[in-house]
């Protein structure tokens, strides 16, 4: 991206924090995106990288209605984020509904631009990762980070255990970035309602897609194992 385009900053970022964090709620007694990590709520980490990347004309925070005050209180306590402006969007019952609500709020914005979508449950997004994916938007209509499967893989069902060839298999991560109009199109197709991420909709629709090499640091906090990983990270010195 050249300097002039950078100045225009037409692109939009959407941070998803409207989930219930059900799988970890019993262990944490708080939704995982609000878990305090080294003194601040987890969702503030990826948000800080989105802000510091300076790539977006606006950043939407998609959250549950009951969490509005909590989100705002966390922002006010943060020395960088308290000075920033965000759009607050109420999420839906599913991740798809939350993204749809964000898209509705963006509609009406003129011109061609990209929208970055990121799970707040993947807190360790870096500014470099934001810039790397945003620099490649001219190459495809849909982009995602992903990592090749490192472990062996089997399927277990009524017939027993069958190993699968892990060659060519990837774990899909976020951030994912889309041409805004194309993503709106994907969300208009009821056949894609069953997807758990947005890149898969683009793949199904035969859009021009670009998977990019992600990093294990973009892991999603989902279950108890991830909490163990978090506590290890908090005792490691950061560079
Ligand atoms: N998400 C969202 N709106 C929803 C569901 C999920 O914005 N209705 C967001 C979550 O906040 C999270 C991301 O989508 O950042 C990935 O979802 P997941 O890891 O499943 O988080 P939760 O749905 O919160 O967790 P759980 O499924 O255990 O309830
Ligand atoms: Mg969920």
Coordinates of N, CA and C and ligand atoms in Angstrom, one line a residue:
X1 N 0.8 -1.2 0.0 CA 0.0 0.0 0.0 C 0.9 1.2 0.0
X2 N 0.6 2.2 -0.9 CA 1.4 3.4 -0.9 C 1.0 4.4 0.1
X3 N 1.8 5.4 0.3 CA 1.6 6.4 1.4 C 0.3 7.1 1.3
X4 N -0.1 7.4 0.0 CA -1.3 8.2 -0.2 C -2.5 7.3 0.2
X5 N -2.5 6.1 -0.2 CA -3.7 5.2 0.2 C -3.8 5.1 1.7
X6 N -2.6 5.0 2.3 CA -2.6 4.9 3.8 C -3.3 6.1 4.4
X7 N -3.0 7.2 3.9 CA -3.6 8.5 4.4 C -5.1 8.5 4.3
X8 N -5.6 7.8 3.3 CA -7.1 7.8 3.1 C -7.8 7.0 4.1
X9 N -7.2 5.9 4.5 CA -7.7 5.1 5.6 C -9.2 4.8 5.5
X10 N -9.6 4.1 4.4 CA -11.0 3.9 4.2 C -11.5 2.6 4.9
X11 N -10.6 1.8 5.2 CA -11.0 0.4 5.7 C -11.5 0.4 7.1
X12 N -12.3 -0.6 7.4 CA -13.0 -0.7 8.7 C -12.6 -2.0 9.4
X13 N -12.5 -1.9 10.7 CA -12.2 -3.1 11.5 C -13.4 -3.4 12.4
X14 N -13.6 -4.7 12.6 CA -14.7 -5.2 13.4 C -14.1 -6.1 14.5
X15 N -14.2 -5.8 15.7 CA -13.7 -6.7 16.8 C -14.9 -7.4 17.4
X16 N -14.9 -8.7 17.4 CA -16.1 -9.4 17.9 C -15.9 -9.8 19.4
X17 N -16.8 -9.2 20.2 CA -16.7 -9.6 21.6 C -18.1 -9.8 22.2
X18 N -19.0 -10.3 21.4 CA -20.4 -10.5 21.8 C -20.7 -11.9 22.2
X19 N -19.7 -12.8 22.3 CA -19.9 -14.2 22.7 C -20.2 -14.3 24.1
X20 N -20.7 -15.4 24.6 CA -21.0 -15.6 26.0 C -19.9 -16.3 26.7
X21 N -18.9 -16.8 26.0 CA -17.8 -17.4 26.7 C -18.2 -18.6 27.5
X22 N -19.2 -19.3 27.0 CA -19.9 -20.4 27.8 C -18.9 -21.5 28.3
X23 N -18.1 -21.9 27.3 CA -17.2 -23.1 27.6 C -16.3 -22.8 28.8
X24 N -16.0 -21.6 29.0 CA -15.0 -21.3 30.1 C -15.7 -20.5 31.3
X25 N -17.0 -20.3 31.2 CA -17.6 -19.4 32.2 C -17.5 -20.0 33.6
X26 N -17.7 -21.3 33.7 CA -17.7 -21.9 35.0 C -16.3 -21.7 35.7
X27 N -15.3 -21.9 34.8 CA -13.9 -21.8 35.4 C -13.5 -20.3 35.7
X28 N -14.0 -19.4 34.9 CA -13.6 -18.0 35.0 C -14.5 -17.1 35.8
X29 N -15.8 -17.4 35.7 CA -16.8 -16.5 36.3 C -16.9 -15.2 35.6
X30 N -16.4 -15.1 34.5 CA -16.4 -13.9 33.7 C -16.3 -14.3 32.2
X31 N -16.9 -13.6 31.3 CA -16.8 -13.9 29.9 C -15.3 -13.8 29.5
X32 N -14.8 -14.7 28.7 CA -13.3 -14.8 28.5 C -12.7 -13.5 28.0
X33 N -13.5 -12.8 27.2 CA -13.0 -11.5 26.6 C -12.7 -10.4 27.6
X34 N -13.3 -10.6 28.8 CA -13.1 -9.6 29.9 C -12.2 -10.1 31.0
X35 N -11.6 -11.3 30.8 CA -10.6 -11.8 31.7 C -9.5 -10.9 31.8
X36 N -9.1 -10.6 33.1 CA -7.9 -9.7 33.3 C -6.6 -10.5 33.0
X37 N -5.8 -9.9 32.2 CA -4.5 -10.6 31.9 C -3.4 -9.5 32.0
X38 N -2.5 -9.7 33.0 CA -1.5 -8.7 33.3 C -2.1 -7.3 33.4
X39 N -3.2 -7.3 34.2 CA -3.8 -6.0 34.6 C -4.8 -5.4 33.6
X40 N -5.1 -6.0 32.5 CA -6.1 -5.4 31.6 C -7.0 -6.5 30.9
X41 N -8.2 -6.1 30.6 CA -9.1 -7.1 30.0 C -8.6 -7.6 28.7
X42 N -8.8 -8.9 28.4 CA -8.1 -9.5 27.2 C -8.5 -8.8 25.9
X43 N -9.8 -8.3 25.8 CA -10.2 -7.7 24.5 C -9.4 -6.4 24.1
X44 N -8.8 -5.8 25.1 CA -8.1 -4.6 24.9 C -6.7 -4.8 24.1
X45 N -6.2 -6.1 24.2 CA -5.0 -6.4 23.5 C -5.1 -6.3 22.0
X46 N -6.0 -7.1 21.4 CA -6.1 -7.0 19.9 C -6.6 -5.6 19.5
X47 N -7.5 -5.0 20.4 CA -8.0 -3.6 20.0 C -6.8 -2.6 20.0
X48 N -5.9 -2.7 20.9 CA -4.7 -1.8 20.9 C -3.9 -2.0 19.6
X49 N -3.8 -3.2 19.1 CA -3.0 -3.4 17.8 C -3.8 -2.9 16.7
X50 N -5.1 -3.0 16.7 CA -5.9 -2.4 15.6 C -5.8 -0.9 15.5
X51 N -5.8 -0.3 16.7 CA -5.6 1.2 16.8 C -4.2 1.6 16.4
X52 N -3.2 0.9 16.9 CA -1.8 1.3 16.6 C -1.4 1.1 15.2
X53 N -2.1 0.2 14.5 CA -1.8 -0.1 13.1 C -2.1 1.2 12.2
X54 N -3.1 2.0 12.7 CA -3.5 3.2 12.0 C -4.0 2.9 10.6
X55 N -4.6 1.8 10.4 CA -5.1 1.4 9.1 C -6.6 1.6 8.9
X56 N -7.3 2.0 9.9 CA -8.8 2.0 9.8 C -9.4 3.3 10.0
X57 N -10.4 3.6 9.2 CA -11.2 4.8 9.4 C -12.1 4.7 10.6
X58 N -12.6 3.5 10.8 CA -13.3 3.3 12.1 C -13.2 1.8 12.6
X59 N -13.3 1.7 13.9 CA -13.3 0.4 14.5 C -14.6 0.1 15.2
X60 N -15.2 -1.0 14.9 CA -16.5 -1.3 15.5 C -16.3 -2.4 16.6
X61 N -16.9 -2.1 17.8 CA -16.8 -3.1 18.9 C -18.1 -3.7 19.0
X62 N -18.2 -5.0 18.7 CA -19.5 -5.7 18.7 C -19.6 -6.5 20.0
X63 N -20.5 -6.1 20.8 CA -20.6 -6.6 22.2 C -22.0 -6.9 22.6
X64 N -22.2 -7.7 23.7 CA -23.6 -7.9 24.1 C -24.1 -6.7 24.8
X65 N -25.4 -6.5 24.7 CA -26.1 -5.3 25.2 C -25.7 -5.1 26.7
X66 N -25.7 -6.1 27.5 CA -25.5 -6.0 28.9 C -24.0 -5.6 29.2
X67 N -23.2 -5.7 28.2 CA -21.7 -5.4 28.5 C -21.3 -4.0 28.1
X68 N -22.2 -3.2 27.6 CA -21.8 -1.8 27.1 C -21.0 -1.1 28.2
X69 N -21.5 -1.0 29.4 CA -20.8 -0.2 30.4 C -19.4 -0.8 30.8
X70 N -19.4 -2.2 30.8 CA -18.2 -2.9 31.1 C -17.1 -2.5 30.1
X71 N -17.5 -2.6 28.8 CA -16.6 -2.3 27.7 C -16.1 -0.9 27.8
X72 N -17.0 0.1 28.1 CA -16.6 1.5 28.2 C -15.7 1.7 29.4
X73 N -16.0 1.1 30.5 CA -15.1 1.2 31.7 C -13.7 0.7 31.4
X74 N -13.6 -0.4 30.7 CA -12.3 -0.9 30.4 C -11.5 0.0 29.5
X75 N -12.2 0.6 28.5 CA -11.6 1.6 27.6 C -11.1 2.8 28.4
X76 N -11.9 3.3 29.3 CA -11.6 4.5 30.0 C -10.3 4.3 30.9
X77 N -10.1 3.1 31.3 CA -9.0 2.8 32.2 C -7.7 2.7 31.4
X78 N -7.8 2.6 30.1 CA -6.6 2.3 29.2 C -6.0 3.6 28.7
X79 N -4.7 3.9 29.0 CA -4.1 5.2 28.6 C -4.1 5.5 27.1
X80 N -4.1 4.4 26.3 CA -4.1 4.7 24.8 C -5.5 4.7 24.3
X81 N -6.3 3.7 24.7 CA -7.6 3.6 24.1 C -8.7 4.6 24.6
X82 N -8.4 5.2 25.8 CA -9.4 6.2 26.3 C -9.5 7.4 25.4
X83 N -8.4 7.6 24.6 CA -8.4 8.8 23.7 C -9.0 8.5 22.3
X84 N -9.4 7.2 22.1 CA -9.9 6.8 20.7 C -11.4 6.8 20.7
X85 N -11.9 6.9 19.4 CA -13.3 6.8 19.2 C -13.7 5.5 18.6
X86 N -14.7 4.8 19.1 CA -15.1 3.5 18.6 C -16.6 3.6 18.3
X87 N -17.1 2.7 17.4 CA -18.5 2.5 17.3 C -18.9 1.3 18.1
X88 N -20.0 1.4 18.8 CA -20.5 0.3 19.7 C -21.7 -0.3 19.0
X89 N -21.6 -1.6 18.7 CA -22.6 -2.3 18.0 C -23.1 -3.5 18.9
X90 N -24.4 -3.7 19.0 CA -24.9 -4.8 19.8 C -24.8 -6.1 18.9
X91 N -24.2 -7.1 19.5 CA -24.1 -8.4 18.8 C -25.4 -9.2 18.8
X92 N -25.3 -10.4 18.1 CA -26.5 -11.2 18.0 C -26.2 -12.5 18.8
X93 N -27.2 -13.5 18.6 CA -27.1 -14.8 19.3 C -25.9 -15.6 18.8
X94 N -25.6 -15.5 17.6 CA -24.5 -16.3 17.0 C -23.4 -15.4 16.5
X95 N -22.3 -15.9 16.2 CA -21.2 -15.1 15.6 C -21.6 -14.5 14.3
X96 N -22.3 -15.3 13.5 CA -22.8 -14.8 12.2 C -23.7 -13.6 12.4
X97 N -24.6 -13.7 13.4 CA -25.5 -12.5 13.6 C -24.7 -11.3 14.1
X98 N -23.7 -11.6 14.9 CA -22.9 -10.4 15.3 C -22.2 -9.7 14.2
X99 N -21.7 -10.5 13.2 CA -21.0 -9.9 12.1 C -22.1 -9.2 11.2
X100 N -23.2 -9.8 11.1 CA -24.3 -9.2 10.2 C -24.7 -7.8 10.8
X101 N -24.8 -7.7 12.1 CA -25.1 -6.5 12.8 C -24.0 -5.4 12.5
X102 N -22.8 -5.8 12.5 CA -21.7 -4.9 12.2 C -21.8 -4.5 10.7
X103 N -22.1 -5.4 9.8 CA -22.2 -5.0 8.4 C -23.3 -4.0 8.2
X104 N -24.4 -4.3 8.9 CA -25.6 -3.3 8.7 C -25.1 -1.9 9.1
X105 N -24.3 -1.9 10.2 CA -23.9 -0.5 10.7 C -22.9 0.2 9.8
X106 N -22.2 -0.6 9.0 CA -21.2 0.0 8.1 C -21.9 0.4 6.8
X107 N -23.0 -0.3 6.4 CA -23.7 0.0 5.1 C -23.9 1.4 4.9
X108 N -23.8 1.9 3.7 CA -24.0 3.3 3.5 C -22.7 4.0 3.3
X109 N -21.6 3.4 3.8 CA -20.3 4.0 3.7 C -19.9 3.9 2.2
X110 N -19.5 5.0 1.6 CA -19.3 4.9 0.1 C -17.9 4.5 -0.3
X111 N -17.8 4.0 -1.5 CA -16.6 3.6 -2.1 C -16.2 2.2 -1.9
X112 N -15.1 1.8 -2.5 CA -14.6 0.4 -2.2 C -13.7 0.4 -1.0
X113 N -13.9 -0.5 -0.2 CA -13.0 -0.6 1.0 C -13.0 -2.0 1.6
X114 N -12.1 -2.3 2.4 CA -12.0 -3.7 3.0 C -12.5 -3.6 4.5
X115 N -13.0 -4.8 4.9 CA -13.4 -4.9 6.3 C -12.6 -6.0 7.0
X116 N -11.9 -5.7 8.1 CA -11.2 -6.8 8.8 C -12.1 -7.2 10.0
X117 N -12.2 -8.5 10.1 CA -12.9 -9.1 11.2 C -12.0 -9.9 12.1
X118 N -12.1 -9.7 13.4 CA -11.2 -10.4 14.3 C -12.0 -10.8 15.6
X119 N -11.7 -12.0 16.0 CA -12.2 -12.5 17.3 C -11.5 -12.0 18.5
X120 N -12.2 -11.3 19.3 CA -11.5 -10.8 20.6 C -10.9 -12.0 21.4
X121 N -11.5 -13.2 21.2 CA -11.0 -14.3 21.9 C -9.6 -14.8 21.4
X122 N -9.1 -14.0 20.4 CA -7.7 -14.3 20.0 C -6.9 -13.0 20.3
X123 N -6.5 -12.9 21.6 CA -6.0 -11.6 22.1 C -4.6 -11.2 21.5
X124 N -3.8 -12.1 21.1 CA -2.4 -11.7 20.9 C -2.1 -11.3 19.4
X125 N -3.0 -10.6 18.9 CA -2.8 -10.0 17.5 C -1.8 -8.9 17.6
X126 N -0.9 -8.9 16.6 CA 0.2 -7.9 16.6 C -0.1 -6.8 15.5
X127 N 0.5 -5.6 15.7 CA 0.3 -4.6 14.7 C 0.9 -5.1 13.4
X128 N 2.0 -5.8 13.4 CA 2.6 -6.4 12.2 C 1.7 -7.3 11.5
X129 N 0.9 -8.1 12.2 CA 0.0 -9.0 11.6 C -1.2 -8.2 10.9
X130 N -1.6 -7.2 11.6 CA -2.7 -6.3 11.0 C -2.1 -5.7 9.7
X131 N -0.9 -5.1 9.7 CA -0.4 -4.5 8.5 C -0.2 -5.5 7.4
X132 N 0.4 -6.6 7.7 CA 0.7 -7.7 6.7 C -0.5 -8.1 5.9
X133 N -1.6 -8.3 6.6 CA -2.8 -8.8 5.9 C -3.5 -7.6 5.2
X134 N -3.5 -6.4 5.8 CA -4.1 -5.2 5.1 C -3.3 -4.8 3.8
X135 N -2.0 -5.1 3.8 CA -1.2 -4.8 2.7 C -1.5 -5.7 1.5
X136 N -2.2 -6.8 1.7 CA -2.4 -7.8 0.6 C -3.9 -7.7 0.1
X137 N -4.7 -6.8 0.6 CA -6.1 -6.8 0.2 C -6.3 -6.7 -1.3
X138 N -5.3 -6.0 -2.0 CA -5.4 -5.9 -3.5 C -5.3 -7.2 -4.2
X139 N -4.9 -8.3 -3.5 CA -4.7 -9.5 -4.2 C -5.9 -10.5 -4.2
X140 N -6.9 -10.2 -3.3 CA -8.0 -11.2 -3.2 C -9.2 -10.5 -2.7
X141 N -10.4 -11.2 -2.8 CA -11.6 -10.6 -2.2 C -11.8 -11.1 -0.8
X142 N -11.1 -12.1 -0.4 CA -11.2 -12.6 1.0 C -9.8 -13.2 1.4
X143 N -9.3 -12.8 2.6 CA -8.0 -13.2 3.1 C -8.2 -13.7 4.5
X144 N -7.4 -14.7 4.8 CA -7.4 -15.2 6.2 C -6.0 -15.6 6.6
X145 N -5.7 -15.6 7.9 CA -4.5 -16.3 8.4 C -4.9 -17.7 8.7
X146 N -4.0 -18.6 8.5 CA -4.2 -20.0 8.9 C -2.8 -20.6 9.2
X147 N -2.8 -21.8 9.9 CA -1.6 -22.5 10.1 C -1.7 -23.9 9.8
X148 N -0.6 -24.5 9.2 CA -0.6 -25.9 8.8 C -0.8 -26.8 10.1
X149 N -1.5 -27.8 10.0 CA -1.7 -28.7 11.1 C -0.4 -29.4 11.5
X150 N 0.0 -29.2 12.8 CA 1.3 -29.8 13.2 C 1.2 -31.2 13.8
X151 N 0.0 -31.4 14.4 CA -0.2 -32.7 15.1 C -0.8 -33.7 14.1
X152 N -0.7 -35.0 14.4 CA -1.4 -36.0 13.7 C -2.9 -35.9 14.0
X153 N -3.7 -36.5 13.1 CA -5.1 -36.2 13.1 C -5.9 -37.5 12.9
X154 N -6.8 -37.8 13.8 CA -7.7 -39.0 13.5 C -9.2 -38.6 13.7
X155 N -10.0 -39.4 13.1 CA -11.5 -39.3 13.3 C -11.9 -40.5 14.1
X156 N -12.7 -40.3 15.1 CA -13.2 -41.4 15.9 C -14.7 -41.4 15.8
X157 N -15.3 -42.6 15.3 CA -16.7 -42.7 15.3 C -17.1 -44.1 15.6
X158 N -18.4 -44.5 15.3 CA -18.8 -45.8 15.6 C -18.0 -46.9 15.0
X159 N -17.3 -46.6 13.9 CA -16.4 -47.6 13.2 C -15.0 -47.7 13.8
X160 N -14.7 -46.9 14.8 CA -13.4 -46.9 15.4 C -12.6 -45.6 15.0
X161 N -11.3 -45.8 15.0 CA -10.4 -44.6 14.8 C -9.8 -44.7 13.4
X162 N -9.9 -43.6 12.6 CA -9.2 -43.6 11.3 C -8.3 -42.4 11.2
X163 N -7.0 -42.6 11.0 CA -6.1 -41.5 10.8 C -6.3 -40.8 9.5
X164 N -6.2 -39.5 9.5 CA -6.4 -38.7 8.3 C -5.0 -38.1 7.9
X165 N -4.7 -37.9 6.7 CA -3.5 -37.4 6.2 C -3.5 -35.9 6.5
X166 N -2.5 -35.4 7.4 CA -2.6 -34.0 7.8 C -2.0 -33.1 6.7
X167 N -1.4 -33.7 5.7 CA -0.8 -32.9 4.6 C -1.9 -32.1 4.0
X168 N -1.6 -30.9 3.7 CA -2.5 -29.9 3.1 C -3.7 -29.5 4.0
X169 N -3.6 -29.8 5.3 CA -4.7 -29.4 6.2 C -4.2 -28.2 7.1
X170 N -5.1 -27.3 7.2 CA -4.8 -26.0 7.9 C -5.8 -25.7 9.0
X171 N -5.4 -25.0 10.0 CA -6.3 -24.5 11.0 C -6.6 -23.0 10.6
X172 N -7.8 -22.7 10.6 CA -8.2 -21.3 10.2 C -8.3 -20.4 11.4
X173 N -7.7 -19.2 11.2 CA -7.6 -18.2 12.3 C -8.3 -16.9 11.9
X174 N -8.3 -15.9 12.7 CA -8.6 -14.6 12.4 C -7.4 -13.8 12.8
X175 N -7.2 -12.6 12.2 CA -8.1 -11.8 11.4 C -8.3 -12.3 10.0
X176 N -9.6 -12.0 9.5 CA -9.9 -12.3 8.1 C -10.3 -10.9 7.5
X177 N -10.0 -10.7 6.2 CA -10.3 -9.4 5.6 C -11.0 -9.7 4.3
X178 N -12.0 -8.8 4.0 CA -12.9 -9.0 2.9 C -13.1 -7.6 2.2
X179 N -13.3 -7.7 0.9 CA -13.9 -6.6 0.2 C -15.3 -6.4 0.8
X180 N -15.6 -5.2 1.2 CA -16.9 -5.1 2.0 C -18.1 -5.5 1.2
X181 N -18.2 -5.1 -0.1 CA -19.4 -5.4 -0.8 C -19.6 -6.9 -1.0
X182 N -18.4 -7.6 -1.2 CA -18.4 -9.1 -1.4 C -18.9 -9.8 -0.1
X183 N -18.5 -9.2 1.1 CA -18.9 -9.9 2.3 C -20.4 -9.7 2.5
X184 N -20.9 -8.5 2.2 CA -22.3 -8.3 2.3 C -23.1 -9.3 1.4
X185 N -22.6 -9.5 0.2 CA -23.2 -10.5 -0.7 C -23.2 -11.9 0.0
X186 N -22.1 -12.2 0.6 CA -22.0 -13.6 1.2 C -23.1 -13.7 2.3
X187 N -23.3 -12.6 3.1 CA -24.2 -12.6 4.2 C -25.7 -12.6 3.7
X188 N -25.9 -12.3 2.4 CA -27.3 -12.3 1.9 C -27.7 -13.8 1.5
X189 N -26.7 -14.7 1.4 CA -27.0 -16.0 1.0 C -27.3 -16.9 2.2
X190 N -28.6 -17.4 2.3 CA -29.0 -18.2 3.5 C -28.2 -19.6 3.5
X191 N -27.7 -20.0 2.4 CA -26.9 -21.3 2.4 C -25.7 -21.2 3.2
X192 N -25.2 -20.0 3.5 CA -23.9 -19.9 4.2 C -24.1 -19.7 5.7
X193 N -25.3 -19.8 6.2 CA -25.6 -19.6 7.6 C -24.9 -20.5 8.6
X194 N -24.6 -21.7 8.1 CA -24.0 -22.7 9.0 C -22.5 -22.6 9.2
X195 N -21.9 -21.6 8.6 CA -20.4 -21.5 8.7 C -20.0 -20.9 10.0
X196 N -18.8 -21.3 10.5 CA -18.3 -20.8 11.8 C -17.3 -19.7 11.6
X197 N -16.9 -19.4 10.4 CA -16.1 -18.3 10.1 C -16.5 -17.7 8.7
X198 N -16.0 -16.6 8.4 CA -16.5 -15.9 7.2 C -15.7 -16.3 5.9
X199 N -14.4 -16.6 6.1 CA -13.6 -17.0 5.0 C -14.2 -18.2 4.3
X200 N -14.8 -19.1 5.1 CA -15.4 -20.4 4.5 C -16.6 -20.0 3.6
X201 N -17.3 -18.9 3.9 CA -18.4 -18.5 3.0 C -17.8 -18.1 1.6
X202 N -16.6 -17.4 1.7 CA -16.0 -16.9 0.4 C -15.5 -18.1 -0.4
X203 N -15.0 -19.1 0.3 CA -14.5 -20.3 -0.4 C -15.6 -21.0 -1.1
X204 N -16.7 -21.1 -0.3 CA -17.9 -21.8 -0.9 C -18.4 -21.1 -2.1
X205 N -18.4 -19.8 -2.1 CA -18.9 -18.9 -3.2 C -18.0 -18.9 -4.4
X206 N -16.8 -19.4 -4.2 CA -15.8 -19.4 -5.3 C -15.2 -18.1 -5.5
X207 N -15.1 -17.3 -4.5 CA -14.5 -16.0 -4.6 C -13.0 -16.1 -4.6
X208 N -12.3 -15.0 -5.0 CA -10.9 -15.0 -5.1 C -10.3 -14.9 -3.6
X209 N -9.7 -16.0 -3.2 CA -9.3 -16.1 -1.8 C -7.8 -16.2 -1.6
X210 N -7.3 -15.7 -0.5 CA -5.9 -15.8 -0.2 C -5.6 -16.2 1.3
X211 N -5.2 -17.4 1.5 CA -4.8 -17.8 2.8 C -3.4 -17.3 3.1
X212 N -3.1 -16.8 4.3 CA -1.8 -16.2 4.6 C -1.2 -17.0 5.8
X213 N 0.1 -17.1 5.9 CA 0.7 -17.9 7.0 C 0.4 -17.2 8.4
X214 N -0.3 -17.8 9.2 CA -0.6 -17.2 10.5 C 0.4 -17.7 11.5
X215 N 0.1 -17.6 12.8 CA 1.1 -17.9 13.8 C 0.3 -18.6 15.0
X216 N 1.0 -19.5 15.7 CA 0.2 -20.1 16.9 C -0.1 -19.1 17.9
X217 N 0.5 -17.9 17.9 CA 0.2 -16.9 18.9 C -1.2 -16.3 18.6
X218 N -1.8 -16.6 17.5 CA -3.2 -16.1 17.2 C -4.2 -17.2 17.6
X219 N -3.8 -18.0 18.5 CA -4.7 -19.1 19.0 C -6.0 -18.4 19.7
X220 N -7.0 -19.2 19.6 CA -8.3 -18.7 20.2 C -8.4 -19.3 21.6
X221 N -8.8 -18.5 22.6 CA -9.0 -19.0 23.9 C -10.4 -19.6 23.9
X222 N -10.4 -20.9 24.0 CA -11.7 -21.7 23.9 C -12.0 -22.5 25.1
X223 N -11.0 -23.3 25.5 CA -11.2 -24.3 26.6 C -10.1 -24.1 27.7
X224 N -10.2 -25.1 28.7 CA -9.3 -24.9 29.8 C -7.8 -25.0 29.5
X225 N -7.5 -25.8 28.4 CA -6.1 -25.9 28.0 C -5.5 -24.5 27.7
X226 N -6.4 -23.7 27.1 CA -5.9 -22.4 26.7 C -5.6 -21.5 27.9
X227 N -6.3 -21.7 29.0 CA -6.1 -20.9 30.2 C -4.7 -21.3 30.8
X228 N -4.3 -22.6 30.6 CA -3.0 -23.0 31.1 C -1.9 -22.2 30.2
X229 N -2.2 -22.1 28.9 CA -1.3 -21.4 28.0 C -1.2 -19.9 28.4
X230 N -2.3 -19.4 28.7 CA -2.4 -18.0 29.2 C -1.5 -17.7 30.4
X231 N -1.6 -18.6 31.4 CA -0.9 -18.4 32.6 C 0.6 -18.6 32.4
X232 N 1.0 -19.4 31.4 CA 2.4 -19.6 31.1 C 2.9 -18.3 30.4
X233 N 2.0 -17.7 29.5 CA 2.4 -16.5 28.8 C 2.6 -15.3 29.8
X234 N 1.8 -15.3 30.8 CA 1.9 -14.1 31.7 C 3.2 -14.2 32.6
X235 N 3.8 -15.3 32.7 CA 5.0 -15.4 33.5 C 6.3 -15.2 32.6
X236 N 6.1 -15.3 31.3 CA 7.2 -15.2 30.4 C 7.6 -13.7 30.2
X237 N 8.8 -13.4 30.1 CA 9.2 -12.0 29.8 C 8.8 -11.6 28.4
X238 N 8.2 -10.4 28.2 CA 7.8 -10.0 26.9 C 8.9 -9.2 26.3
X239 N 9.0 -9.3 24.9 CA 10.2 -8.5 24.3 C 9.7 -7.2 23.9
Ligands
LIG1 N1 -18.8 -14.0 19.1 C1 -19.7 -12.9 18.9 N2 -21.0 -13.1 19.0 C2 -21.6 -14.3 19.2 C3 -20.7 -15.4 19.4 C4 -19.4 -15.2 19.3 O1 -19.2 -11.8 18.7 N3 -22.9 -14.4 19.3 C5 -17.4 -13.8 19.1 C6 -16.8 -14.1 20.5 O2 -16.9 -13.0 21.4 C7 -15.3 -14.5 20.1 C8 -15.5 -15.0 18.7 O3 -16.8 -14.6 18.2 O4 -14.5 -13.4 20.1 C9 -15.3 -16.5 18.6 O5 -16.3 -17.2 19.3 P1 -16.1 -18.3 20.5 O6 -14.6 -18.6 20.7 O7 -17.0 -19.4 20.2 O8 -16.5 -17.4 21.7 P2 -17.8 -17.5 22.6 O9 -19.0 -17.8 21.7 O10 -17.8 -16.3 23.5 O11 -17.5 -18.8 23.5 P3 -18.5 -20.1 23.7 O12 -18.7 -20.7 22.4 O13 -17.7 -21.0 24.7 O14 -19.7 -19.5 24.4
LIG2 MG1 -19.1 -19.6 20.5

